[in-house]
Amino acid sequence: MATVNLADARRIIEAAEARAAEIGQPMNIAVVDAGGNLVAHVRMDGAWTGSVDISVNKAWTSRAFDIPTKDLGANSQPGQQFYGIHASNHGRVMIFAGGIPLRRGDEVVGAVGVSGGTGEQDQTVAEAGAGAL
Amino acid sequence: MATVNLADARRIIEAAEARAAEIGQPMNIAVVDAGGNLVAHVRMDGAWTGSVDISVNKAWTSRAFDIPTKDLGANSQPGQQFYGIHASNHGRVMIFAGGIPLRRGDEVVGAVGVSGGTGEQDQTVAEAGAGAL
Amino acid sequence: MATVNLADARRIIEAAEARAAEIGQPMNIAVVDAGGNLVAHVRMDGAWTGSVDISVNKAWTSRAFDIPTKDLGANSQPGQQFYGIHASNHGRVMIFAGGIPLRRGDEVVGAVGVSGGTGEQDQTVAEAGAGAL
Amino acid sequence: MATVNLADARRIIEAAEARAAEIGQPMNIAVVDAGGNLVAHVRMDGAWTGSVDISVNKAWTSRAFDIPTKDLGANSQPGQQFYGIHASNHGRVMIFAGGIPLRRGDEVVGAVGVSGGTGEQDQTVAEAGAGAL
């Protein structure tokens, strides 16, 4: 299967870090490969320690379901079709913004997950990372 | 990073216990250091045993995200930006009142977590504890 | 059921701390009640953070099986009758020295757990604590 | 408490990667701070995915007990004083070579964990990382 490698992950993280610095919010940034397994993670100085797990699992979730976590979240609110999905997979499913699949052409080759700010901040930093693939 | 020590934790717990006695509600009270690791815990006679874990994890959550759990809870309701965060970090994220970061100047040096009563009761006892740092 | 209370736990912890100071080894000290539920815990300044969990669970184990963890450990080595017991109870069973049941007459009313040094150090500090009941 | 930051972690990882390349064995390399929380992780291309967790937890273990995991392992064999410690802390305690505390003077400021090869290979790569602090 086509997949991101460590060099890709570092390029993605570098772009995400630059965007985080730009908006003045330290972040946790994680990249997983096509198998959903972690390739690289960084916690910027001052970023929340509780967001280590969340950044890794936003990336995992985005690849596990090939969907941005923001969109999965919209489908997972009370009354929606995927409500309750966050109880599955031993607590790995994150249903709020900041996780984005990484694509080459039609193929999902990994995902990036960002956590450390508001949903909007996490999302813009994740987008900057995904844009660097 | 600056952190609370055991003497600080005991002073905080003493103040929290005094407030709990004042309102007539036995409580679990926990203090974590700057790294999120437990420094001290007490369960007052008659306090709920199910609140041992909750008090420790309210303290952990407040330090992990540098925020009172009451405020995190407001952001974690259905439809809000952090809805679903309680599924992360292996069940350690508590999203109701009673956890408060401990600050020295601008720096978060630990957190206190209280559990054993209503949200309002837990909050006032945690505030009394935090005020004693 | 007869059980230790918070005042008992504090007296036990105070005696254990004094012994830890005497031997110059900072410790985690935990006391559980007759129900196996945590009553109080302290981590002395400089004690290992990995021993928070161990101290609490040594105490839990000693009450869960009404036996010192040192003795349980002797029965839990490869080839012995309880080998494998550490895999039970979701990782709470500790099978090395430092946990001691607390007795009043014939009745077990709780337990103390100590972690932070060698097995011998943990044991002597736990004994000092148990002696203060 | 003094702690490593992201720049430190990257320097440590770079040195560890260089050693891993030298011995021709791709590795997972992780660095935690003084609180035991992850600062950065990389999985070199071709390294085992099962070693992501192990590298992070070797680092965590080395800081949690301020000891190389190789030495902890020697004390945790059947019949030894810490036998059974691997059941504690929810499966985070790693008792084989590859985790090393990071020191500045007398103070432990974090730890590095390496996993992906033999015990000997993990150890030499971790040592190279630790040497770069």
PDB file of C-alpha atoms in Angstrom, chain B residues 1 35 37, chain D residues 1 35 37:
ATOM      1  CA  MET B   1       9.026  23.731  35.297  1.00  0.00           C
ATOM      2  CA  GLY B  35       3.829  16.789  35.484  1.00  0.00           C
ATOM      3  CA  ASN B  37       1.466  13.004  38.741  1.00  0.00           C
TER       4      ASN B  37
ATOM      5  CA  MET D   1      11.808  20.690  38.182  1.00  0.00           C
ATOM      6  CA  GLY D  35       6.873  14.800  34.126  1.00  0.00           C
ATOM      7  CA  ASN D  37       4.941  13.144  29.235  1.00  0.00           C
TER       8      ASN D  37
END
